[in-house]
Amino acid sequence: MAGKTEKVAPVQKERKWTIRAVRRDIKMNWQIYLLAIPILAYFIVFNYIPMAGLAMAFQAYDMKKGFIGPGIDWVGFKWFAEFVSGPFFWRTFRNTFLISFYSLLFSFPMPIIFALMLNEVKNTYFKKTIQTMSYLPYFISMVVICGLIKDFCEVGGMLSTLVQSLGGYGGTAVSLLEKKELFRVIYVGSDIWQGIGFGSIIYLAALSSIDQELYEAAVIDGAGRWKQTWHITLPGIAPTIIIMLIMRMGSLFSVGFEKIILLYNDLTMEVADVISSYVYRVGIQVSARYDYSTAVGLFNSVINFALLIITNAISRKVSETSLF
Amino acid sequence: MVQRRTVGKTVFDIINYTVLAAIGIACILPMWHVLAASFSQPAKLLAARGTILWPLGNATAEGYRLVFNNTNIATGYGNTLIYVVCYTVIGLIGTLIAGYILSRPYFMFKNIIVFIVTFTMMFNGGMVPTFIVIRDLHMYDTRWAIILPGAISVFNIIIMRTSIQGIPNSLEESAKLDGAGNMTILFRIFVPLLKATIAVIILYLAVGMWNSWFQAMLYIRTTELRPLQLVLREILIRNDTTTIMQQGGMDNRQDIDQYQRLVQYCTTIVATLPILCIYPFVQRFFVTGVMIGSLKG
């Protein structure tokens, strides 16, 4: 993910953007242009028209009129004001931030630690076996994962019984998914479980590309295992970690709502409801308030976009590693 | 390189191996539990607490009989297969073409289209506007709503483009001298050289579609069009096993209560088994995918 500047072939001449030059290019490479049409059309239809649909956030949307064209009732920032001053704003904003933040804090470092531990294993067979085992959760569907979580958290389930035997809740059997204080723990914990193996691949790749001679030199200089890790291994994978961190920061305000809407219930709503699950509920599931929910979604996207730009800029200044 | 074995190193190794083994076991234990439970006697299963490591009582396949006789699961399986095949074919062809044109150094609009495509990764319309557009295209409650959106993904295009850029330009030039058109170059000359990348893309698309459910929840109303994951949601998340019980000839309340958990475990296995069987053999392709994808963010 060393996203530095793209290499430009030195022989390539600076082309002028005149109508004649474009015409000539079309004539010479008409097949390429023909192939580009369906691809462009695809992205326009499924990405850019929905982007134009964001205009709904500023309208009183009427299904008969559509979101572009004459006769639209523009309402400005009415929906944004309604969301920000409404009762769900603080709840969804706080939950989105907290769940993301805990994920960043706890599930981001896990694959790195796991990769570093695997890197110390000399027995290839053991290493391969553990890796294969650790990839398994990544391939299970979200519905099945949540089915498992539900089953394990019910009274008598794997996790509920474990908590009980450890003396949690006074040793009584409780359904863990009904406990407000546990929702985020369950969310982040299952995230770690699902991603620890697969997430480590990229770090293992970075680790294997570190020059082995550096270690040999370090041993000659008398550096022990910890010193080698600290002075060679970690700096070696630092660019990868930074890039992954930027990507994570950019999505600090986008919590995957799939797991949330599969797992939350009336008892945990207060701590589980995030902006995207709220958008789904208001926009599609319960009431079809397309305009209002579009505004809430846009509010969320703008925060995300800004975060991505800011973290990228900071990273470029500090470490000369950036995404774009 | 010879390293002295010290006490510290030995202790470290013991701890390291133990923790790694524990992580490995923790990753497969839940599915193992489900597998063991799915062959258990329903009465014992109902009373069981904690982790099940081996079928309780005499192993029985009664739960599987109920699951296999259920038309909803069969229909879901069939639909998922249709969706996986169509989505993968459309996605692969689209990704190949996009990767090809966006790696042609002489194509004037290359950088503009690259920008148009990658921008969608950072910013998009979001759930509700996309929903409205799909509905206005009359794709709501049709198979197209599952197959088309998302089939050509930016991430896959980047992987494909990076791989194609690794092919020397001279190959295309000499093919052009022989009079080959762009389609011939792409499908006759490049595709055989891109086998590994194509395998990666196929697996990303197929596994992604096999596991996806939200798209279907948004767009599919008709029962006959539901993919497997939506059926699973009903059975596993909403605890609705009515049709399975009815079609399996269970009508008394007590039996139904007793069999519910067993049926849920069996359904989980039936729905996950194909993936569990192939993933150890295809994981190396996913690793390759992560590597190629990581070369260029």
Short mmCIF file of C-alpha atoms in Angstrom, two decimals, chain A:
data_model
loop_
_atom_site.label_atom_id
_atom_site.label_comp_id
_atom_site.label_asym_id
_atom_site.label_seq_id
_atom_site.Cartn_x
_atom_site.Cartn_y
_atom_site.Cartn_z
CA MET A 1 0.00 0.00 0.00
CA ALA A 2 2.93 2.25 -0.68
CA GLY A 3 0.69 4.75 -2.39
CA LYS A 4 3.32 7.19 -3.42
CA THR A 5 3.20 9.04 -6.67
CA GLU A 6 2.33 6.94 -9.67
CA LYS A 7 5.21 6.21 -11.97
CA VAL A 8 4.93 8.09 -15.22
CA ALA A 9 6.65 6.67 -18.22
CA PRO A 10 9.37 9.18 -19.12
CA VAL A 11 8.98 8.75 -22.85
CA GLN A 12 5.33 9.79 -22.81
CA LYS A 13 4.91 13.14 -24.47
CA GLU A 14 2.69 15.82 -23.04
CA ARG A 15 -0.50 15.56 -25.08
CA LYS A 16 -2.53 18.59 -25.91
CA TRP A 17 -6.23 18.51 -25.18
CA THR A 18 -7.45 19.86 -28.48
CA ILE A 19 -10.55 18.62 -30.29
CA ARG A 20 -8.28 17.43 -33.07
CA ALA A 21 -6.13 15.39 -30.70
CA VAL A 22 -9.20 13.77 -29.13
CA ARG A 23 -10.64 13.02 -32.55
CA ARG A 24 -7.39 11.42 -33.60
CA ASP A 25 -7.29 9.34 -30.42
CA ILE A 26 -10.89 8.18 -30.94
CA LYS A 27 -10.09 7.25 -34.53
CA MET A 28 -6.96 5.33 -33.55
CA ASN A 29 -8.35 3.63 -30.45
CA TRP A 30 -12.04 3.42 -31.22
CA GLN A 31 -12.24 -0.05 -29.72
CA ILE A 32 -11.01 1.26 -26.38
CA TYR A 33 -13.65 3.99 -26.47
CA LEU A 34 -16.30 1.42 -27.30
CA LEU A 35 -15.25 -0.67 -24.30
CA ALA A 36 -15.19 2.39 -22.06
CA ILE A 37 -18.84 3.20 -22.73
CA PRO A 38 -20.45 0.34 -20.76
CA ILE A 39 -18.02 0.81 -17.87
CA LEU A 40 -18.71 4.53 -17.67
CA ALA A 41 -22.44 3.92 -18.03
CA TYR A 42 -22.31 1.41 -15.17
CA PHE A 43 -20.63 3.84 -12.79
CA ILE A 44 -22.90 6.69 -13.84
CA VAL A 45 -26.07 4.67 -13.31
CA PHE A 46 -25.15 2.95 -10.06
CA ASN A 47 -22.94 5.60 -8.47
CA TYR A 48 -23.33 9.06 -9.96
CA ILE A 49 -27.10 9.15 -10.40
CA PRO A 50 -27.53 8.09 -6.74
CA MET A 51 -25.06 10.86 -5.94
CA ALA A 52 -27.36 13.28 -7.77
CA GLY A 53 -30.12 11.76 -5.68
CA LEU A 54 -28.49 13.40 -2.69
CA ALA A 55 -30.41 16.46 -3.87
CA MET A 56 -33.35 14.88 -2.06
CA ALA A 57 -31.68 15.92 1.18
CA PHE A 58 -32.65 19.51 0.35
CA GLN A 59 -36.16 18.86 -0.96
CA ALA A 60 -39.57 17.82 0.14
CA TYR A 61 -39.31 14.76 -2.07
CA ASP A 62 -42.31 13.79 -4.12
CA MET A 63 -42.21 10.37 -5.76
CA LYS A 64 -44.21 11.56 -8.77
CA LYS A 65 -41.86 14.41 -9.55
CA GLY A 66 -38.56 12.65 -8.90
CA PHE A 67 -35.48 14.37 -7.50
CA ILE A 68 -34.54 16.40 -10.57
CA GLY A 69 -36.63 18.53 -12.85
CA PRO A 70 -39.18 21.31 -12.49
CA GLY A 71 -41.66 21.87 -9.71
CA ILE A 72 -39.44 20.61 -6.93
CA ASP A 73 -40.15 21.92 -3.47
CA TRP A 74 -36.74 22.98 -2.12
CA VAL A 75 -36.51 23.16 1.65
CA GLY A 76 -32.85 24.01 2.20
CA PHE A 77 -31.36 22.63 5.36
CA LYS A 78 -34.67 21.82 7.01
CA TRP A 79 -34.03 18.06 7.36
CA PHE A 80 -30.52 18.59 8.68
CA ALA A 81 -31.88 20.97 11.29
CA GLU A 82 -34.57 18.49 12.21
CA PHE A 83 -32.02 15.69 12.66
CA VAL A 84 -29.51 17.73 14.61
CA SER A 85 -32.13 19.11 16.98
CA GLY A 86 -34.05 15.85 17.22
CA PRO A 87 -33.89 13.18 19.93
CA PHE A 88 -31.98 10.64 17.83
CA PHE A 89 -29.06 12.88 16.97
CA TRP A 90 -27.06 12.58 20.15
CA ARG A 91 -27.80 8.88 20.57
CA THR A 92 -26.79 7.81 17.05
CA PHE A 93 -23.85 10.20 16.88
CA ARG A 94 -22.44 8.99 20.20
CA ASN A 95 -22.98 5.30 19.39
CA THR A 96 -21.43 5.61 15.95
CA PHE A 97 -18.39 7.30 17.39
CA LEU A 98 -18.00 4.98 20.37
CA ILE A 99 -18.41 1.74 18.43
CA SER A 100 -15.90 2.93 15.81
CA PHE A 101 -13.52 4.20 18.41
CA TYR A 102 -13.55 0.95 20.38
CA SER A 103 -13.06 -1.00 17.16
CA LEU A 104 -10.10 1.16 16.28
CA LEU A 105 -8.65 0.84 19.76
CA PHE A 106 -9.12 -2.91 20.19
CA SER A 107 -9.64 -4.63 16.87
CA PHE A 108 -7.17 -2.62 14.79
CA PRO A 109 -4.01 -3.71 16.68
CA MET A 110 -5.00 -7.38 16.99
CA PRO A 111 -4.05 -8.54 13.47
CA ILE A 112 -0.72 -6.72 13.87
CA ILE A 113 0.06 -8.49 17.13
CA PHE A 114 -1.10 -11.78 15.66
CA ALA A 115 1.16 -11.31 12.63
CA LEU A 116 4.14 -10.43 14.82
CA MET A 117 3.56 -13.55 16.91
CA LEU A 118 3.25 -15.75 13.82
CA ASN A 119 6.42 -14.19 12.49
CA GLU A 120 8.36 -15.57 15.45
CA VAL A 121 7.23 -19.12 14.70
CA LYS A 122 9.91 -21.14 12.92
CA ASN A 123 7.85 -24.29 12.42
CA THR A 124 6.21 -23.74 9.00
CA TYR A 125 3.64 -26.49 9.43
CA PHE A 126 2.39 -25.05 12.74
CA LYS A 127 2.33 -21.57 11.27
CA LYS A 128 0.32 -22.62 8.21
CA THR A 129 -2.18 -24.58 10.31
CA ILE A 130 -2.82 -21.69 12.69
CA GLN A 131 -3.19 -19.29 9.76
CA THR A 132 -5.72 -21.52 8.02
CA MET A 133 -7.71 -21.91 11.23
CA SER A 134 -7.70 -18.18 11.83
CA TYR A 135 -9.11 -17.39 8.36
CA LEU A 136 -12.24 -19.46 8.94
CA PRO A 137 -14.44 -16.80 10.60
CA TYR A 138 -13.78 -14.40 7.73
CA PHE A 139 -15.58 -16.71 5.30
CA ILE A 140 -18.75 -17.08 7.36
CA SER A 141 -21.67 -14.87 6.35
CA MET A 142 -22.83 -12.02 8.57
CA VAL A 143 -26.23 -13.61 9.06
CA VAL A 144 -24.66 -16.84 10.29
CA ILE A 145 -22.19 -14.94 12.49
CA CYS A 146 -25.06 -13.07 14.12
CA GLY A 147 -27.01 -16.32 14.43
CA LEU A 148 -24.04 -17.78 16.28
CA ILE A 149 -23.69 -14.72 18.49
CA LYS A 150 -27.37 -14.90 19.36
CA ASP A 151 -27.17 -18.58 20.19
CA PHE A 152 -24.02 -18.22 22.27
CA CYS A 153 -25.36 -15.26 24.23
CA GLU A 154 -28.68 -16.85 25.15
CA VAL A 155 -29.13 -18.47 28.53
CA GLY A 156 -27.29 -21.79 28.37
CA GLY A 157 -25.28 -20.71 25.32
CA MET A 158 -21.51 -20.93 25.07
CA LEU A 159 -20.73 -17.36 26.12
CA SER A 160 -23.54 -16.89 28.59
CA THR A 161 -22.46 -20.02 30.45
CA LEU A 162 -18.86 -18.85 30.39
CA VAL A 163 -19.80 -15.49 31.92
CA GLN A 164 -21.90 -17.28 34.50
CA SER A 165 -19.12 -19.66 35.49
CA LEU A 166 -16.74 -16.73 35.83
CA GLY A 167 -19.16 -15.25 38.33
CA GLY A 168 -20.58 -12.47 36.16
CA TYR A 169 -24.03 -11.13 37.16
CA GLY A 170 -23.73 -12.82 40.52
CA GLY A 171 -23.38 -16.22 38.89
CA THR A 172 -26.89 -16.13 37.46
CA ALA A 173 -27.60 -17.13 33.87
CA VAL A 174 -28.42 -14.08 31.78
CA SER A 175 -29.03 -13.44 28.12
CA LEU A 176 -26.03 -11.31 27.20
CA LEU A 177 -27.63 -9.62 24.21
CA GLU A 178 -30.20 -8.05 26.51
CA LYS A 179 -27.54 -6.30 28.55
CA LYS A 180 -26.95 -2.71 27.51
CA GLU A 181 -23.43 -2.63 28.88
CA LEU A 182 -22.39 -5.65 26.84
CA PHE A 183 -23.57 -4.72 23.36
CA ARG A 184 -20.42 -2.88 22.33
CA VAL A 185 -18.22 -5.54 23.90
CA ILE A 186 -20.00 -8.21 21.87
CA TYR A 187 -19.83 -6.09 18.73
CA VAL A 188 -16.11 -5.37 18.98
CA GLY A 189 -15.26 -8.85 20.30
CA SER A 190 -16.92 -10.59 17.37
CA ASP A 191 -15.19 -8.13 15.04
CA ILE A 192 -11.83 -9.16 16.42
CA TRP A 193 -12.75 -12.82 16.14
CA GLN A 194 -13.81 -12.45 12.54
CA GLY A 195 -10.94 -10.28 11.36
CA ILE A 196 -7.85 -11.29 13.30
CA GLY A 197 -6.66 -13.91 10.84
CA PHE A 198 -7.56 -12.32 7.57
CA GLY A 199 -6.45 -8.88 8.69
CA SER A 200 -3.01 -10.24 9.49
CA ILE A 201 -2.28 -11.23 5.88
CA ILE A 202 -1.24 -7.77 4.83
CA TYR A 203 1.14 -7.42 7.79
CA LEU A 204 2.64 -10.86 7.20
CA ALA A 205 3.30 -9.81 3.62
CA ALA A 206 5.01 -6.65 4.87
CA LEU A 207 7.01 -8.69 7.38
CA SER A 208 8.25 -11.11 4.75
CA SER A 209 9.57 -8.26 2.65
CA ILE A 210 11.91 -7.00 5.38
CA ASP A 211 15.52 -7.55 4.41
CA GLN A 212 16.81 -10.58 6.37
CA GLU A 213 20.34 -9.18 6.35
CA LEU A 214 19.19 -6.47 8.73
CA TYR A 215 18.48 -9.14 11.34
CA GLU A 216 21.83 -10.82 10.77
CA ALA A 217 23.60 -7.51 11.21
CA ALA A 218 21.59 -6.85 14.37
CA VAL A 219 22.57 -10.21 15.83
CA ILE A 220 26.23 -9.44 15.18
CA ASP A 221 25.73 -6.12 16.96
CA GLY A 222 24.36 -8.08 19.89
CA ALA A 223 20.71 -7.09 19.61
CA GLY A 224 18.29 -9.45 21.33
CA ARG A 225 14.85 -10.49 20.15
CA TRP A 226 12.99 -7.51 21.58
CA LYS A 227 15.51 -5.05 20.22
CA GLN A 228 15.24 -6.65 16.80
CA THR A 229 11.46 -6.35 16.91
CA TRP A 230 11.61 -2.76 18.09
CA HIS A 231 14.32 -1.47 15.75
CA ILE A 232 13.86 -3.57 12.61
CA THR A 233 10.49 -5.32 12.47
CA LEU A 234 8.25 -2.47 13.59
CA PRO A 235 9.88 0.21 11.41
CA GLY A 236 9.69 -2.30 8.56
CA ILE A 237 5.92 -2.62 8.73
CA ALA A 238 5.21 0.95 9.88
CA PRO A 239 4.19 2.24 6.41
CA THR A 240 1.65 -0.58 6.11
CA ILE A 241 0.28 0.15 9.59
CA ILE A 242 -0.02 3.86 8.78
CA ILE A 243 -1.88 3.25 5.53
CA MET A 244 -4.26 0.84 7.24
CA LEU A 245 -4.76 3.38 10.01
CA ILE A 246 -5.61 6.14 7.53
CA MET A 247 -8.18 3.91 5.93
CA ARG A 248 -9.64 3.13 9.33
CA MET A 249 -9.71 6.78 10.37
CA GLY A 250 -11.50 7.67 7.17
CA SER A 251 -14.31 5.34 8.14
CA LEU A 252 -14.39 6.38 11.79
CA PHE A 253 -17.96 7.51 11.31
CA SER A 254 -19.21 4.64 9.22
CA VAL A 255 -20.13 1.67 11.34
CA GLY A 256 -21.21 -1.42 9.46
CA PHE A 257 -24.90 -1.42 10.17
CA GLU A 258 -25.48 -5.00 9.01
CA LYS A 259 -24.36 -6.50 12.29
CA ILE A 260 -26.17 -3.79 14.26
CA ILE A 261 -29.56 -4.34 12.68
CA LEU A 262 -29.20 -8.09 13.01
CA LEU A 263 -28.29 -7.94 16.68
CA TYR A 264 -30.03 -5.01 18.30
CA ASN A 265 -33.32 -5.23 20.13
CA ASP A 266 -35.53 -2.92 22.15
CA LEU A 267 -33.41 -3.42 25.24
CA THR A 268 -30.10 -2.47 23.63
CA MET A 269 -31.32 0.11 21.11
CA GLU A 270 -30.15 2.94 23.34
CA VAL A 271 -26.48 1.90 22.99
CA ALA A 272 -26.60 0.10 19.64
CA ASP A 273 -28.41 2.43 17.26
CA VAL A 274 -25.91 4.11 14.91
CA ILE A 275 -26.46 6.73 12.21
CA SER A 276 -26.60 4.19 9.38
CA SER A 277 -29.03 1.87 11.16
CA TYR A 278 -31.18 4.92 11.89
CA VAL A 279 -31.09 5.87 8.20
CA TYR A 280 -32.22 2.38 7.29
CA ARG A 281 -35.05 2.44 9.83
CA VAL A 282 -36.37 5.87 8.95
CA GLY A 283 -35.73 5.66 5.23
CA ILE A 284 -36.78 2.15 4.38
CA GLN A 285 -37.77 -0.23 7.14
CA VAL A 286 -40.34 1.65 9.20
CA SER A 287 -41.27 4.87 7.45
CA ALA A 288 -40.36 5.77 3.90
CA ARG A 289 -39.05 9.25 4.71
CA TYR A 290 -36.67 9.31 1.75
CA ASP A 291 -35.80 12.99 1.90
CA TYR A 292 -35.11 13.16 5.62
CA SER A 293 -33.10 9.90 5.70
CA THR A 294 -31.06 11.03 2.69
CA ALA A 295 -30.14 14.15 4.63
CA VAL A 296 -29.06 12.10 7.63
CA GLY A 297 -27.03 9.80 5.37
CA LEU A 298 -25.41 12.77 3.65
CA PHE A 299 -24.54 14.29 7.01
CA ASN A 300 -22.71 11.04 7.82
CA SER A 301 -20.93 10.81 4.43
CA VAL A 302 -19.68 14.37 4.67
CA ILE A 303 -18.11 13.70 8.07
CA ASN A 304 -16.47 10.56 6.66
CA PHE A 305 -15.16 12.30 3.60
CA ALA A 306 -13.73 15.13 5.67
CA LEU A 307 -12.06 12.68 8.05
CA LEU A 308 -10.47 10.81 5.16
CA ILE A 309 -9.07 14.02 3.65
CA ILE A 310 -7.81 15.31 6.98
CA THR A 311 -6.08 12.10 8.09
CA ASN A 312 -4.54 11.71 4.65
CA ALA A 313 -3.18 15.25 4.75
CA ILE A 314 -1.80 14.82 8.27
CA SER A 315 -0.17 11.55 7.34
CA ARG A 316 1.43 13.04 4.25
CA LYS A 317 2.97 15.81 6.35
CA VAL A 318 4.14 13.61 9.19
CA SER A 319 5.32 10.45 7.51
CA GLU A 320 5.35 10.98 3.76
CA THR A 321 2.98 8.02 3.41
CA SER A 322 -0.43 8.73 2.02
CA LEU A 323 -3.28 7.12 0.18
CA PHE A 324 -3.59 9.70 -2.55
#
